[in-house]
PDB file of C-alpha atoms and ligand atoms in Angstrom:
ATOM      1  CA  MET A  43       0.000   0.000   0.000  1.00 95.00           C
ATOM      2  CA  ASN A  44       1.214   3.509  -0.716  1.00 97.00           C
ATOM      3  CA  PHE A  45       1.046   6.398   1.775  1.00 98.00           C
ATOM      4  CA  LEU A  46      -2.414   7.560   0.697  1.00 98.00           C
ATOM      5  CA  GLU A  47      -3.914   4.081   0.684  1.00 98.00           C
ATOM      6  CA  GLU A  48      -2.544   3.547   4.193  1.00 98.00           C
ATOM      7  CA  ARG A  49      -4.144   6.771   5.364  1.00 98.00           C
ATOM      8  CA  ILE A  50      -7.477   5.891   3.760  1.00 98.00           C
ATOM      9  CA  VAL A  51      -7.454   2.547   5.573  1.00 98.00           C
ATOM     10  CA  LYS A  52      -6.580   4.277   8.847  1.00 98.00           C
ATOM     11  CA  ASP A  53      -8.924   7.264   8.735  1.00 98.00           C
ATOM     12  CA  GLY A  54     -11.358   6.856   5.831  1.00 98.00           C
ATOM     13  CA  VAL A  55     -14.956   5.901   6.581  1.00 98.00           C
ATOM     14  CA  VAL A  56     -17.058   3.860   4.180  1.00 98.00           C
ATOM     15  CA  LYS A  57     -20.642   5.074   4.031  1.00 97.00           C
ATOM     16  CA  GLU A  58     -23.725   3.509   2.480  1.00 96.00           C
ATOM     17  CA  GLY A  59     -24.173   4.292  -1.182  1.00 93.00           C
ATOM     18  CA  ASN A  60     -20.505   3.744  -2.058  1.00 93.00           C
ATOM     19  CA  VAL A  61     -19.402   6.976  -0.473  1.00 96.00           C
ATOM     20  CA  LEU A  62     -15.957   7.223   1.063  1.00 98.00           C
ATOM     21  CA  LYS A  63     -15.551   9.918   3.699  1.00 98.00           C
ATOM     22  CA  VAL A  64     -12.057  11.332   3.993  1.00 98.00           C
ATOM     23  CA  ASP A  65     -12.985  14.569   5.662  1.00 98.00           C
ATOM     24  CA  SER A  66     -10.638  14.107   8.623  1.00 98.00           C
ATOM     25  CA  PHE A  67      -7.530  14.431   6.443  1.00 98.00           C
ATOM     26  CA  LEU A  68      -8.342  15.416   2.855  1.00 98.00           C
ATOM     27  CA  ASN A  69     -11.386  17.486   2.108  1.00 96.00           C
ATOM     28  CA  HIS A  70     -12.585  19.173   5.274  1.00 97.00           C
ATOM     29  CA  GLN A  71      -9.791  19.022   7.819  1.00 98.00           C
ATOM     30  CA  MET A  72      -6.632  18.798   5.709  1.00 98.00           C
ATOM     31  CA  ASP A  73      -3.379  17.085   6.669  1.00 98.00           C
ATOM     32  CA  ILE A  74      -0.880  19.387   4.977  1.00 98.00           C
ATOM     33  CA  LYS A  75       2.038  16.957   5.284  1.00 98.00           C
ATOM     34  CA  LEU A  76      -0.046  14.366   3.461  1.00 98.00           C
ATOM     35  CA  LEU A  77      -1.052  16.930   0.821  1.00 98.00           C
ATOM     36  CA  ASN A  78       2.607  17.796   0.423  1.00 98.00           C
ATOM     37  CA  GLN A  79       3.495  14.142  -0.149  1.00 98.00           C
ATOM     38  CA  MET A  80       0.715  13.978  -2.729  1.00 98.00           C
ATOM     39  CA  GLY A  81       2.076  17.079  -4.450  1.00 98.00           C
ATOM     40  CA  ALA A  82       5.545  15.519  -4.635  1.00 98.00           C
ATOM     41  CA  GLU A  83       4.076  12.329  -6.077  1.00 98.00           C
ATOM     42  CA  PHE A  84       2.140  14.262  -8.749  1.00 98.00           C
ATOM     43  CA  LYS A  85       5.343  16.089  -9.648  1.00 98.00           C
ATOM     44  CA  LYS A  86       7.116  12.744 -10.076  1.00 98.00           C
ATOM     45  CA  ARG A  87       4.330  11.214 -12.150  1.00 98.00           C
ATOM     46  CA  PHE A  88       4.101  14.198 -14.520  1.00 98.00           C
ATOM     47  CA  GLU A  89       7.861  14.725 -14.771  1.00 98.00           C
ATOM     48  CA  GLY A  90       8.866  16.081 -18.169  1.00 97.00           C
ATOM     49  CA  LYS A  91       5.467  17.573 -18.999  1.00 98.00           C
ATOM     50  CA  PRO A  92       5.551  21.299 -19.777  1.00 98.00           C
ATOM     51  CA  ILE A  93       2.943  22.180 -17.129  1.00 98.00           C
ATOM     52  CA  ASN A  94       2.582  25.909 -16.480  1.00 98.00           C
ATOM     53  CA  LYS A  95      -0.802  25.980 -14.708  1.00 98.00           C
ATOM     54  CA  ILE A  96      -2.926  23.829 -12.428  1.00 98.00           C
ATOM     55  CA  LEU A  97      -6.696  23.851 -12.806  1.00 98.00           C
ATOM     56  CA  THR A  98      -9.048  22.540 -10.149  1.00 98.00           C
ATOM     57  CA  ILE A  99     -12.638  23.017  -9.029  1.00 97.00           C
ATOM     58  CA  GLU A 100     -13.994  24.517  -5.836  1.00 96.00           C
ATOM     59  CA  ALA A 101     -14.049  23.596  -3.078  1.00 94.00           C
ATOM     60  CA  SER A 102     -12.301  20.326  -2.258  1.00 95.00           C
ATOM     61  CA  GLY A 103      -9.736  20.447  -5.043  1.00 97.00           C
ATOM     62  CA  ILE A 104      -8.282  23.796  -4.036  1.00 98.00           C
ATOM     63  CA  GLY A 105      -6.165  22.726  -1.075  1.00 98.00           C
ATOM     64  CA  ILE A 106      -4.682  19.747  -2.899  1.00 98.00           C
ATOM     65  CA  ALA A 107      -3.985  21.840  -6.002  1.00 98.00           C
ATOM     66  CA  CYS A 108      -2.320  24.661  -4.051  1.00 98.00           C
ATOM     67  CA  ILE A 109       0.101  22.371  -2.238  1.00 98.00           C
ATOM     68  CA  ALA A 110       0.861  20.515  -5.485  1.00 98.00           C
ATOM     69  CA  ALA A 111       1.461  23.842  -7.231  1.00 98.00           C
ATOM     70  CA  GLN A 112       4.398  24.531  -4.938  1.00 98.00           C
ATOM     71  CA  HIS A 113       6.121  21.464  -6.377  1.00 98.00           C
ATOM     72  CA  PHE A 114       5.432  22.598  -9.954  1.00 98.00           C
ATOM     73  CA  ASP A 115       6.058  26.278  -9.224  1.00 98.00           C
ATOM     74  CA  VAL A 116       2.960  27.289 -11.186  1.00 98.00           C
ATOM     75  CA  PRO A 117      -0.247  29.212 -10.413  1.00 98.00           C
ATOM     76  CA  VAL A 118      -3.563  27.553  -9.591  1.00 98.00           C
ATOM     77  CA  VAL A 119      -6.857  28.466 -11.206  1.00 98.00           C
ATOM     78  CA  PHE A 120      -9.992  27.072  -9.649  1.00 97.00           C
ATOM     79  CA  ALA A 121     -13.246  26.757 -11.526  1.00 97.00           C
ATOM     80  CA  LYS A 122     -16.184  28.315  -9.726  1.00 94.00           C
ATOM     81  CA  LYS A 123     -19.530  26.614  -9.415  1.00 91.00           C
ATOM     82  CA  SER A 124     -22.737  28.524  -9.825  1.00 86.00           C
ATOM     83  CA  GLN A 125     -26.316  27.501 -10.417  1.00 73.00           C
ATOM     84  CA  SER A 126     -27.212  30.574 -12.378  1.00 70.00           C
ATOM     85  CA  ILE A 127     -24.909  32.691 -14.426  1.00 67.00           C
ATOM     86  CA  ASN A 128     -24.945  35.969 -16.180  1.00 66.00           C
ATOM     87  CA  LEU A 129     -22.883  35.254 -19.206  1.00 61.00           C
ATOM     88  CA  ASP A 130     -21.018  38.403 -20.010  1.00 65.00           C
ATOM     89  CA  GLY A 131     -18.873  36.832 -22.661  1.00 70.00           C
ATOM     90  CA  ASP A 132     -15.547  36.646 -20.916  1.00 92.00           C
ATOM     91  CA  MET A 133     -16.097  33.330 -19.171  1.00 94.00           C
ATOM     92  CA  TYR A 134     -15.634  29.707 -20.190  1.00 95.00           C
ATOM     93  CA  VAL A 135     -18.623  27.741 -18.944  1.00 94.00           C
ATOM     94  CA  ALA A 136     -19.371  24.008 -18.720  1.00 95.00           C
ATOM     95  CA  GLU A 137     -22.332  22.202 -17.234  1.00 91.00           C
ATOM     96  CA  VAL A 138     -21.776  19.641 -14.474  1.00 89.00           C
ATOM     97  CA  GLU A 139     -24.481  17.534 -12.868  1.00 82.00           C
ATOM     98  CA  SER A 140     -24.553  17.555  -9.093  1.00 70.00           C
ATOM     99  CA  PHE A 141     -25.763  14.416  -7.363  1.00 55.00           C
ATOM    100  CA  THR A 142     -26.151  15.991  -3.930  1.00 54.00           C
ATOM    101  CA  HIS A 143     -28.044  19.007  -5.148  1.00 62.00           C
ATOM    102  CA  LYS A 144     -29.871  17.164  -7.936  1.00 64.00           C
ATOM    103  CA  CYS A 145     -29.255  19.998 -10.312  1.00 78.00           C
ATOM    104  CA  ILE A 146     -26.972  21.230 -13.018  1.00 85.00           C
ATOM    105  CA  ASN A 147     -24.140  23.440 -11.864  1.00 86.00           C
ATOM    106  CA  HIS A 148     -22.336  25.776 -14.138  1.00 91.00           C
ATOM    107  CA  VAL A 149     -18.600  25.572 -13.855  1.00 94.00           C
ATOM    108  CA  ILE A 150     -16.926  28.823 -14.760  1.00 95.00           C
ATOM    109  CA  VAL A 151     -13.425  30.088 -15.462  1.00 96.00           C
ATOM    110  CA  ALA A 152     -12.595  33.628 -16.561  1.00 95.00           C
ATOM    111  CA  GLN A 153     -11.144  33.592 -20.064  1.00 96.00           C
ATOM    112  CA  LYS A 154      -8.182  35.726 -19.024  1.00 96.00           C
ATOM    113  CA  PHE A 155      -6.857  32.889 -16.838  1.00 97.00           C
ATOM    114  CA  LEU A 156      -6.690  30.219 -19.557  1.00 98.00           C
ATOM    115  CA  THR A 157      -5.130  30.898 -22.932  1.00 97.00           C
ATOM    116  CA  PRO A 158      -3.925  28.772 -25.882  1.00 98.00           C
ATOM    117  CA  ASP A 159      -0.385  29.056 -24.495  1.00 98.00           C
ATOM    118  CA  ASP A 160      -1.294  27.203 -21.316  1.00 98.00           C
ATOM    119  CA  HIS A 161      -0.296  23.614 -20.550  1.00 98.00           C
ATOM    120  CA  VAL A 162      -2.616  22.512 -17.824  1.00 99.00           C
ATOM    121  CA  LEU A 163      -2.538  19.870 -15.118  1.00 99.00           C
ATOM    122  CA  ILE A 164      -6.055  19.240 -13.796  1.00 98.00           C
ATOM    123  CA  ILE A 165      -6.235  18.187 -10.140  1.00 98.00           C
ATOM    124  CA  ASP A 166      -9.191  17.052  -8.034  1.00 98.00           C
ATOM    125  CA  ASP A 167      -9.857  15.083  -4.884  1.00 98.00           C
ATOM    126  CA  PHE A 168     -12.208  12.387  -6.211  1.00 97.00           C
ATOM    127  CA  LEU A 169     -12.976  10.816  -9.553  1.00 97.00           C
ATOM    128  CA  ALA A 170     -16.234   8.881  -9.673  1.00 96.00           C
ATOM    129  CA  ASN A 171     -18.308   9.165 -12.828  1.00 94.00           C
ATOM    130  CA  GLY A 172     -16.099  11.836 -14.263  1.00 95.00           C
ATOM    131  CA  CYS A 173     -18.665  14.632 -14.527  1.00 93.00           C
ATOM    132  CA  ALA A 174     -16.526  17.205 -12.764  1.00 94.00           C
ATOM    133  CA  LEU A 175     -13.488  16.279 -14.867  1.00 96.00           C
ATOM    134  CA  GLN A 176     -15.411  16.367 -18.106  1.00 96.00           C
ATOM    135  CA  GLY A 177     -16.460  19.905 -17.287  1.00 96.00           C
ATOM    136  CA  LEU A 178     -12.887  20.957 -16.558  1.00 98.00           C
ATOM    137  CA  ILE A 179     -11.538  19.281 -19.710  1.00 98.00           C
ATOM    138  CA  GLN A 180     -14.217  21.023 -21.769  1.00 97.00           C
ATOM    139  CA  ILE A 181     -13.195  24.372 -20.311  1.00 98.00           C
ATOM    140  CA  VAL A 182      -9.501  23.819 -21.071  1.00 98.00           C
ATOM    141  CA  GLN A 183     -10.327  22.757 -24.596  1.00 97.00           C
ATOM    142  CA  SER A 184     -12.602  25.767 -25.171  1.00 97.00           C
ATOM    143  CA  SER A 185      -9.693  28.006 -24.254  1.00 98.00           C
ATOM    144  CA  GLY A 186      -7.342  26.365 -26.741  1.00 98.00           C
ATOM    145  CA  ALA A 187      -5.015  25.340 -23.900  1.00 98.00           C
ATOM    146  CA  THR A 188      -3.602  21.808 -23.637  1.00 98.00           C
ATOM    147  CA  VAL A 189      -4.496  19.249 -20.991  1.00 98.00           C
ATOM    148  CA  GLU A 190      -1.107  17.791 -20.061  1.00 98.00           C
ATOM    149  CA  GLY A 191      -2.500  15.425 -17.494  1.00 98.00           C
ATOM    150  CA  ILE A 192      -4.975  14.785 -14.727  1.00 98.00           C
ATOM    151  CA  GLY A 193      -4.009  14.119 -11.111  1.00 98.00           C
ATOM    152  CA  ILE A 194      -6.600  12.652  -8.757  1.00 98.00           C
ATOM    153  CA  ALA A 195      -6.256  11.781  -5.097  1.00 98.00           C
ATOM    154  CA  ILE A 196      -8.863   9.014  -4.948  1.00 98.00           C
ATOM    155  CA  GLU A 197     -10.427   7.315  -7.946  1.00 98.00           C
ATOM    156  CA  LYS A 198     -13.446   5.124  -7.388  1.00 98.00           C
ATOM    157  CA  GLY A 199     -12.472   2.447  -9.866  1.00 98.00           C
ATOM    158  CA  PHE A 200     -15.854   0.776  -9.800  1.00 97.00           C
ATOM    159  CA  GLN A 201     -17.439   3.872 -11.327  1.00 96.00           C
ATOM    160  CA  SER A 202     -16.959   4.717 -14.969  1.00 95.00           C
ATOM    161  CA  GLY A 203     -15.040   8.011 -14.908  1.00 96.00           C
ATOM    162  CA  GLY A 204     -11.507   6.607 -14.845  1.00 98.00           C
ATOM    163  CA  ARG A 205     -11.977   4.345 -17.807  1.00 97.00           C
ATOM    164  CA  MET A 206     -13.772   7.037 -19.775  1.00 97.00           C
ATOM    165  CA  ILE A 207     -10.963   9.559 -19.198  1.00 97.00           C
ATOM    166  CA  ARG A 208      -8.199   7.034 -20.005  1.00 98.00           C
ATOM    167  CA  ASN A 209     -10.045   5.973 -23.147  1.00 97.00           C
ATOM    168  CA  LEU A 210     -10.012   9.593 -24.252  1.00 97.00           C
ATOM    169  CA  GLY A 211      -6.211   9.337 -24.177  1.00 98.00           C
ATOM    170  CA  PHE A 212      -5.429  11.560 -21.195  1.00 98.00           C
ATOM    171  CA  GLN A 213      -2.648  10.709 -18.758  1.00 98.00           C
ATOM    172  CA  LEU A 214      -4.707  10.126 -15.642  1.00 98.00           C
ATOM    173  CA  GLU A 215      -2.785   9.495 -12.431  1.00 98.00           C
ATOM    174  CA  SER A 216      -4.820   8.515  -9.385  1.00 98.00           C
ATOM    175  CA  LEU A 217      -2.839   8.143  -6.187  1.00 98.00           C
ATOM    176  CA  ALA A 218      -5.312   5.597  -4.839  1.00 98.00           C
ATOM    177  CA  ILE A 219      -7.840   3.587  -6.815  1.00 98.00           C
ATOM    178  CA  VAL A 220     -10.609   2.047  -4.762  1.00 98.00           C
ATOM    179  CA  ASP A 221     -12.040  -0.980  -6.549  1.00 98.00           C
ATOM    180  CA  GLY A 222     -14.542  -1.904  -3.899  1.00 97.00           C
ATOM    181  CA  MET A 223     -15.715  -1.000  -0.437  1.00 97.00           C
ATOM    182  CA  ASN A 224     -18.093  -2.419   2.091  1.00 97.00           C
ATOM    183  CA  ALA A 225     -20.066  -0.138   4.384  1.00 97.00           C
ATOM    184  CA  GLU A 226     -20.828  -2.975   6.822  1.00 97.00           C
ATOM    185  CA  THR A 227     -17.288  -4.203   7.376  1.00 97.00           C
ATOM    186  CA  GLY A 228     -15.552  -0.949   6.519  1.00 96.00           C
ATOM    187  CA  GLN A 229     -13.247  -2.879   4.181  1.00 97.00           C
ATOM    188  CA  ILE A 230     -11.677  -1.088   1.250  1.00 98.00           C
ATOM    189  CA  GLN A 231     -10.110  -2.836  -1.713  1.00 98.00           C
ATOM    190  CA  PHE A 232      -7.426  -1.004  -3.689  1.00 98.00           C
ATOM    191  CA  ARG A 233      -6.308  -1.649  -7.239  1.00 97.00           C
ATOM    192  CA  ASP A 234      -2.712  -2.815  -7.576  1.00 95.00           C
ATOM    193  CA  GLN A 235      -1.438  -0.133  -9.925  1.00 92.00           C
ATOM    194  CA  ASN A 236       1.758  -2.061 -10.632  1.00 85.00           C
ATOM    195  CA  VAL A 237      -0.221  -4.678 -12.529  1.00 80.00           C
ATOM    196  CA  PRO A 238      -1.013  -3.600 -16.114  1.00 73.00           C
ATOM    197  CA  ALA A 239      -4.776  -3.114 -16.600  1.00 68.00           C
ATOM    198  CA  LYS A 240      -6.596  -5.690 -18.700  1.00 62.00           C
ATOM    199  CA  SER A 241      -8.985  -4.400 -21.321  1.00 55.00           C
ATOM    200  CA  GLY A 242     -12.441  -4.389 -19.807  1.00 52.00           C
ATOM    201  CA  ASP A 243     -11.133  -3.522 -16.341  1.00 53.00           C
ATOM    202  CA  ALA A 244     -13.028  -0.944 -14.316  1.00 48.00           C
ATOM    203  CA  ALA A 245     -16.737  -1.004 -14.146  1.00 45.00           C
ATOM    204  CA  GLY A 246     -19.373   0.877 -15.978  1.00 43.00           C
ATOM    205  CA  ASP A 247     -19.769   1.106 -19.684  1.00 39.00           C
ATOM    206  CA  GLY A 248     -22.973   3.014 -19.290  1.00 38.00           C
ATOM    207  CA  GLU A 249     -23.708   6.580 -19.889  1.00 40.00           C
ATOM    208  CA  ILE A 250     -21.418   9.031 -18.228  1.00 42.00           C
ATOM    209  CA  CYS A 251     -22.472  11.806 -15.950  1.00 51.00           C
ATOM    210  CA  ARG A 252     -25.959  10.590 -15.161  1.00 41.00           C
ATOM    211  CA  SER A 253     -25.152  10.534 -11.479  1.00 39.00           C
ATOM    212  CA  CYS A 254     -22.423  12.643 -10.092  1.00 45.00           C
ATOM    213  CA  THR A 255     -21.682  12.097  -6.457  1.00 41.00           C
ATOM    214  CA  LEU A 256     -21.072  14.296  -3.474  1.00 45.00           C
ATOM    215  CA  ASP A 257     -19.458  17.632  -3.290  1.00 47.00           C
TER     216      ASP A 257
HETATM  217  P1  LIG B 408     -17.663  12.755 -10.477  1.00 85.21           P
HETATM  218  O1  LIG B 408     -17.947  14.072 -11.108  1.00 85.21           O
HETATM  219  O2  LIG B 408     -16.368  12.143 -10.957  1.00 85.21           O
HETATM  220  O3  LIG B 408     -18.801  11.779 -10.548  1.00 85.21           O
HETATM  221  O4  LIG B 408     -17.503  13.060  -8.941  1.00 85.21           O
HETATM  222  C1  LIG B 408     -16.453  13.824  -8.523  1.00 85.21           C
HETATM  223  C2  LIG B 408     -16.819  14.721  -7.387  1.00 85.21           C
HETATM  224  O5  LIG B 408     -17.758  14.110  -6.511  1.00 85.21           O
HETATM  225  C3  LIG B 408     -15.579  14.993  -6.576  1.00 85.21           C
HETATM  226  O6  LIG B 408     -15.134  16.287  -6.836  1.00 85.21           O
HETATM  227  C4  LIG B 408     -16.007  14.807  -5.132  1.00 85.21           C
HETATM  228  O7  LIG B 408     -16.215  16.062  -4.554  1.00 85.21           O
HETATM  229  C5  LIG B 408     -17.297  14.057  -5.188  1.00 85.21           C
HETATM  230  N1  LIG B 408     -17.227  12.631  -4.785  1.00 85.21           N
HETATM  231  C6  LIG B 408     -17.463  11.556  -5.573  1.00 85.21           C
HETATM  232  N2  LIG B 408     -17.419  10.417  -4.879  1.00 85.21           N
HETATM  233  C7  LIG B 408     -17.130  10.752  -3.611  1.00 85.21           C
HETATM  234  C8  LIG B 408     -16.943   9.989  -2.397  1.00 85.21           C
HETATM  235  O8  LIG B 408     -17.047   8.754  -2.334  1.00 85.21           O
HETATM  236  N3  LIG B 408     -16.641  10.697  -1.291  1.00 85.21           N
HETATM  237  C9  LIG B 408     -16.523  12.047  -1.296  1.00 85.21           C
HETATM  238  N4  LIG B 408     -16.187  12.646  -0.156  1.00 85.21           N
HETATM  239  N5  LIG B 408     -16.703  12.807  -2.407  1.00 85.21           N
HETATM  240  C10 LIG B 408     -17.004  12.165  -3.559  1.00 85.21           C
END
């Protein structure tokens, strides 16, 4: 097990509905030493990529992205979420479904912060069905910038987002991939990332972004 998997086993809580709570160290209270280790690991995994900007989404991605940015020595842009927008023409906007709020959120980035010259690393805390990521990718592509890679803390490998994003050809690096979890026993099963994936691995062929999870 790597450092993040160990911490998930120690302090993560499996909830009904395939929800993993990591709010004691990752997305409510934040363990900055752990975030720093994650930032160093992202730097290692994206070594050689000409990354000049990190893009994330409010709120949970911001802390992780900011600590990682110190390792890359680049600025962070975070996409803002809003249910209603006044489009005044200088924003990139994508639609993202929210499971918790049962509504469509608009995800917004000011055009001045993403340009065709940018080489972007997208960072977020969780990847489930991939709705949030799809929105961020769409925004980068609208700007003419390049997605150099995607760094995720925890991928839920039994949901379809990871496979969808990898099939699109992006370098997706998830520090921990949870392939199964049991709310009754609290057990969490991680994917061995040293074993090459077989085709057909990772669940969920179905439609993407029908059910985005928590925020
Ligand atoms: P997706 O858009 O990939 O379906 O979901 C990603 C977003 O949902 C993440 O940004 C994260 O905030 C939230 N999320 C998805 N699954 C979980 C989970 O099991 N636990 C927590 N805490 N958040 C989750």
